[in-house]
Short mmCIF file of C-alpha atoms in Angstrom, two decimals:
data_model
loop_
_atom_site.label_atom_id
_atom_site.label_comp_id
_atom_site.label_asym_id
_atom_site.label_seq_id
_atom_site.Cartn_x
_atom_site.Cartn_y
_atom_site.Cartn_z
CA MET A 1 -12.09 -19.15 23.93
CA SER A 2 -9.88 -21.47 22.09
CA GLU A 3 -6.83 -20.05 23.71
CA LEU A 4 -8.24 -20.19 27.04
CA ALA A 5 -9.04 -23.92 26.63
CA GLY A 6 -5.36 -24.46 25.45
CA ASP A 7 -4.35 -22.93 28.73
CA GLY A 8 -6.36 -25.61 30.61
CA ILE A 9 -9.47 -23.47 31.20
CA PRO A 10 -12.65 -25.73 30.18
CA VAL A 11 -14.87 -24.40 27.64
CA THR A 12 -17.76 -24.98 29.99
CA VAL A 13 -16.41 -22.53 32.56
CA THR A 14 -15.56 -19.88 29.96
CA CYS A 15 -19.07 -20.01 28.47
CA ARG A 16 -20.60 -19.68 31.98
CA VAL A 17 -18.51 -16.62 32.78
CA LEU A 18 -19.29 -15.00 29.44
CA LYS A 19 -22.94 -16.09 29.71
CA LEU A 20 -22.81 -18.02 26.48
CA ALA A 21 -24.45 -21.34 25.42
CA ARG A 22 -21.99 -24.12 24.47
CA GLN A 23 -23.96 -25.66 21.45
CA PRO A 24 -23.91 -22.38 19.41
CA TYR A 25 -20.22 -21.96 20.19
CA TYR A 26 -19.41 -25.58 18.82
CA ARG A 27 -21.58 -24.97 15.86
CA TRP A 28 -19.72 -21.80 15.16
CA LEU A 29 -16.43 -23.48 15.63
CA ALA A 30 -17.40 -26.11 13.22
CA ALA A 31 -18.37 -23.63 10.65
CA PRO A 32 -16.90 -19.98 11.30
CA VAL A 33 -18.63 -18.65 8.21
CA GLY A 34 -22.22 -19.59 7.63
CA ALA A 35 -23.95 -20.39 4.41
CA ARG A 36 -25.84 -17.03 4.34
CA GLU A 37 -22.49 -14.94 5.00
CA LEU A 38 -20.92 -16.99 2.19
CA GLU A 39 -23.74 -16.35 -0.29
CA GLU A 40 -23.58 -12.47 0.44
CA ALA A 41 -19.76 -12.56 -0.04
CA TYR A 42 -20.35 -14.02 -3.61
CA LEU A 43 -23.15 -11.56 -4.34
CA ALA A 44 -20.98 -8.68 -2.92
CA ASN A 45 -18.32 -9.77 -5.52
CA VAL A 46 -20.71 -9.74 -8.35
CA LEU A 47 -22.30 -6.46 -7.23
CA PHE A 48 -18.85 -4.81 -7.15
CA ASP A 49 -17.97 -6.05 -10.71
CA ALA A 50 -20.98 -4.54 -11.97
CA HIS A 51 -20.65 -1.22 -10.26
CA ARG A 52 -17.16 -0.98 -11.45
CA ASP A 53 -18.17 -1.64 -15.08
CA ASP A 54 -21.26 0.71 -14.88
CA PRO A 55 -20.85 3.20 -12.01
CA GLU A 56 -24.00 4.98 -13.08
CA PHE A 57 -26.11 1.92 -12.08
CA GLY A 58 -28.29 2.26 -9.06
CA TYR A 59 -28.90 -0.74 -6.75
CA ARG A 60 -31.97 -1.98 -8.63
CA LEU A 61 -29.98 -2.13 -11.80
CA LEU A 62 -27.13 -3.81 -9.89
CA ALA A 63 -29.72 -6.33 -8.70
CA ASP A 64 -30.60 -7.06 -12.23
CA GLU A 65 -27.10 -7.66 -12.98
CA ALA A 66 -26.60 -10.05 -10.22
CA SER A 67 -29.64 -11.98 -11.38
CA ARG A 68 -28.15 -12.41 -14.78
CA ALA A 69 -25.06 -13.81 -13.07
CA GLY A 70 -27.14 -16.51 -11.18
CA LEU A 71 -27.39 -14.63 -7.92
CA VAL A 72 -30.95 -13.68 -7.19
CA ALA A 73 -31.48 -11.22 -4.14
CA CYS A 74 -34.11 -8.77 -3.26
CA ASP A 75 -33.55 -5.05 -3.80
CA ARG A 76 -33.42 -4.50 -0.10
CA THR A 77 -30.43 -7.03 0.37
CA VAL A 78 -28.56 -5.34 -2.60
CA TRP A 79 -29.08 -1.91 -1.17
CA ARG A 80 -27.87 -3.03 2.11
CA ILE A 81 -24.61 -4.44 0.74
CA CYS A 82 -24.05 -1.46 -1.66
CA ALA A 83 -24.54 1.03 1.36
CA ALA A 84 -22.30 -0.88 3.55
CA ASN A 85 -19.59 -0.63 1.06
CA ARG A 86 -20.52 2.88 -0.17
CA TRP A 87 -21.09 1.72 -3.74
CA TRP A 88 -23.23 4.74 -4.91
CA SER A 89 -24.63 5.48 -8.29
CA VAL A 90 -22.67 8.44 -9.77
CA PHE A 91 -25.97 10.08 -10.61
CA GLY A 92 -28.27 8.94 -7.79
CA LYS A 93 -26.49 9.62 -4.56
CA LYS A 94 -27.33 13.00 -3.02
CA ARG A 95 -24.21 14.93 -1.79
CA ALA A 96 -23.92 17.78 0.54
CA ARG A 97 -25.11 21.00 -0.83
CA SER A 98 -22.68 23.72 -1.78
CA ALA A 99 -22.96 27.27 -3.01
CA LYS A 100 -21.81 26.15 -6.60
CA LYS A 101 -24.18 26.90 -9.40
CA ALA A 102 -25.48 24.16 -11.70
CA GLY A 103 -23.00 23.40 -14.63
CA ALA A 104 -24.05 24.07 -18.37
CA PRO A 105 -26.13 21.23 -20.13
CA ALA A 106 -24.17 18.79 -22.06
CA HIS A 107 -25.39 20.05 -25.39
CA GLU A 108 -27.06 23.54 -26.14
CA ASP A 109 -30.75 23.29 -26.19
CA LEU A 110 -31.83 24.47 -29.78
CA VAL A 111 -35.31 23.05 -29.56
CA LEU A 112 -36.43 25.58 -26.82
CA ARG A 113 -39.54 23.48 -26.16
CA GLN A 114 -40.75 24.20 -29.73
CA PHE A 115 -41.68 20.72 -30.79
CA ARG A 116 -42.61 21.58 -34.33
CA ALA A 117 -40.88 20.96 -37.75
CA ASP A 118 -41.57 22.07 -41.23
CA THR A 119 -39.62 19.53 -43.16
CA PRO A 120 -38.45 15.80 -42.47
CA ASN A 121 -35.46 14.96 -40.38
CA ARG A 122 -35.35 18.60 -39.09
CA LEU A 123 -36.21 17.67 -35.45
CA TRP A 124 -36.06 14.24 -33.76
CA LEU A 125 -37.22 13.36 -30.21
CA TRP A 126 -35.82 10.37 -28.49
CA ASP A 127 -35.99 8.61 -25.11
CA ILE A 128 -35.32 5.36 -23.19
CA THR A 129 -38.19 3.32 -21.79
CA GLU A 130 -38.09 0.23 -19.58
CA HIS A 131 -40.30 -2.80 -20.28
CA PRO A 132 -40.59 -5.75 -18.03
CA THR A 133 -40.81 -9.35 -19.46
CA ALA A 134 -40.89 -12.93 -18.53
CA GLU A 135 -37.11 -13.11 -18.92
CA GLY A 136 -36.27 -9.88 -17.22
CA LYS A 137 -36.21 -6.14 -18.02
CA VAL A 138 -35.47 -4.83 -21.58
CA TYR A 139 -34.69 -1.30 -22.60
CA LEU A 140 -35.91 0.47 -25.82
CA CYS A 141 -34.44 3.67 -27.16
CA ALA A 142 -36.62 5.11 -29.89
CA ILE A 143 -35.99 8.20 -32.19
CA LYS A 144 -39.14 9.74 -33.66
CA ASP A 145 -39.19 12.46 -36.45
CA VAL A 146 -41.43 15.30 -35.39
CA TYR A 147 -42.46 16.12 -39.02
CA SER A 148 -43.73 12.66 -39.98
CA ASN A 149 -44.44 11.52 -36.22
CA ARG A 150 -42.67 8.06 -37.38
CA ILE A 151 -40.12 6.20 -35.54
CA VAL A 152 -36.82 6.63 -37.53
CA GLY A 153 -34.25 4.76 -35.41
CA TYR A 154 -34.54 2.41 -32.28
CA SER A 155 -32.35 -0.11 -30.33
CA ILE A 156 -33.23 -2.55 -27.88
CA SER A 157 -30.91 -4.11 -25.00
CA ASP A 158 -31.13 -5.71 -21.73
CA ARG A 159 -28.88 -3.16 -20.20
CA MET A 160 -29.30 0.66 -20.08
CA THR A 161 -26.03 1.86 -21.04
CA SER A 162 -24.90 4.65 -23.62
CA ARG A 163 -24.47 1.93 -26.22
CA ILE A 164 -28.44 1.70 -26.49
CA ALA A 165 -28.49 5.38 -27.43
CA VAL A 166 -25.70 5.30 -29.90
CA ASN A 167 -27.15 2.23 -31.70
CA ALA A 168 -30.37 3.95 -32.01
CA LEU A 169 -28.83 7.01 -33.58
CA VAL A 170 -26.90 4.99 -35.87
CA SER A 171 -30.02 3.16 -37.21
CA GLY A 172 -31.64 6.29 -37.51
CA GLN A 173 -28.93 7.61 -39.84
CA ALA A 174 -28.63 4.18 -41.66
CA PRO A 175 -31.39 4.96 -44.30
CA TRP A 176 -29.57 8.12 -45.26
CA SER A 177 -26.28 6.61 -45.75
CA GLY A 178 -26.10 7.51 -49.51
CA VAL A 179 -26.67 11.27 -48.69
CA ALA A 180 -23.68 13.44 -47.82
CA LEU A 181 -23.75 13.31 -43.88
CA ARG A 182 -22.84 17.10 -43.81
CA ASP A 183 -25.82 18.04 -46.07
CA LEU A 184 -28.18 15.85 -44.05
CA CYS A 185 -27.23 16.73 -40.53
CA TRP A 186 -26.36 20.38 -40.47
CA GLY A 187 -29.16 22.01 -38.47
CA GLN A 188 -30.87 18.84 -37.44
CA ALA A 189 -31.62 18.86 -33.77
CA LEU A 190 -32.37 16.10 -31.30
CA SER A 191 -34.21 16.52 -28.09
CA SER A 192 -33.93 14.00 -25.21
CA SER A 193 -34.67 13.65 -21.67
CA MET A 194 -30.92 14.22 -21.03
CA GLY A 195 -30.50 10.80 -19.20
CA SER A 196 -27.22 9.24 -18.76
CA GLY A 197 -27.40 7.38 -22.11
CA PHE A 198 -27.47 10.83 -23.93
CA THR A 199 -25.06 12.72 -22.13
CA SER A 200 -22.46 10.19 -21.83
CA ILE A 201 -19.03 10.43 -23.57
CA PRO A 202 -19.93 7.60 -26.45
CA GLY A 203 -23.19 9.26 -26.97
CA SER A 204 -21.67 12.92 -27.19
CA VAL A 205 -18.92 11.69 -29.66
CA THR A 206 -21.51 10.03 -31.88
CA VAL A 207 -23.55 13.28 -31.98
CA VAL A 208 -20.58 15.48 -32.79
CA ARG A 209 -19.18 13.14 -35.46
CA ARG A 210 -22.68 13.11 -37.25
CA HIS A 211 -22.90 16.90 -36.88
CA LEU A 212 -26.08 16.69 -35.01
CA VAL A 213 -26.75 19.57 -32.85
#
């Protein structure tokens, strides 16, 4: 329309032909990018950074990351932006079915649903739970010894990453630092819900280094 006006065709005539009102056109001409579009652009940048750093996060966790950065948005808005840019969680997005069989578990299941132990530190159970607070969500990873029914290690974080599982495992091993690690850990089994925090590379490396099976 600006080009037509430059050629001598009045804006009024062009708007009449295109069946457009003049005032909205002049408002758009004064501010081509509205405040809402600009806010969503900033939000999209924050969501992209969070998705790049933690690709396992779904849109709800990405919304939490945006809130920590000072950009508060409803889950629906975050989902729409993520869907438009195809930023899917590496665990949550369903793909087309194929004839391939499911892969082997990350670690061999030595517990076999037999949640009993005859001695301390023979079998540990662990899981991550989410807890809402006035300042946002926090995540607790706790490790319980089956024999004593006591919590032997835990870790708290405002982000659900593999680090929270690693820290809980390290705190569980800390009281036994004076015992030879090989003597303590051979035959010790861990059972978890097999979430991303437990099957990730850092968590797996820690389990192997500590000889936990």
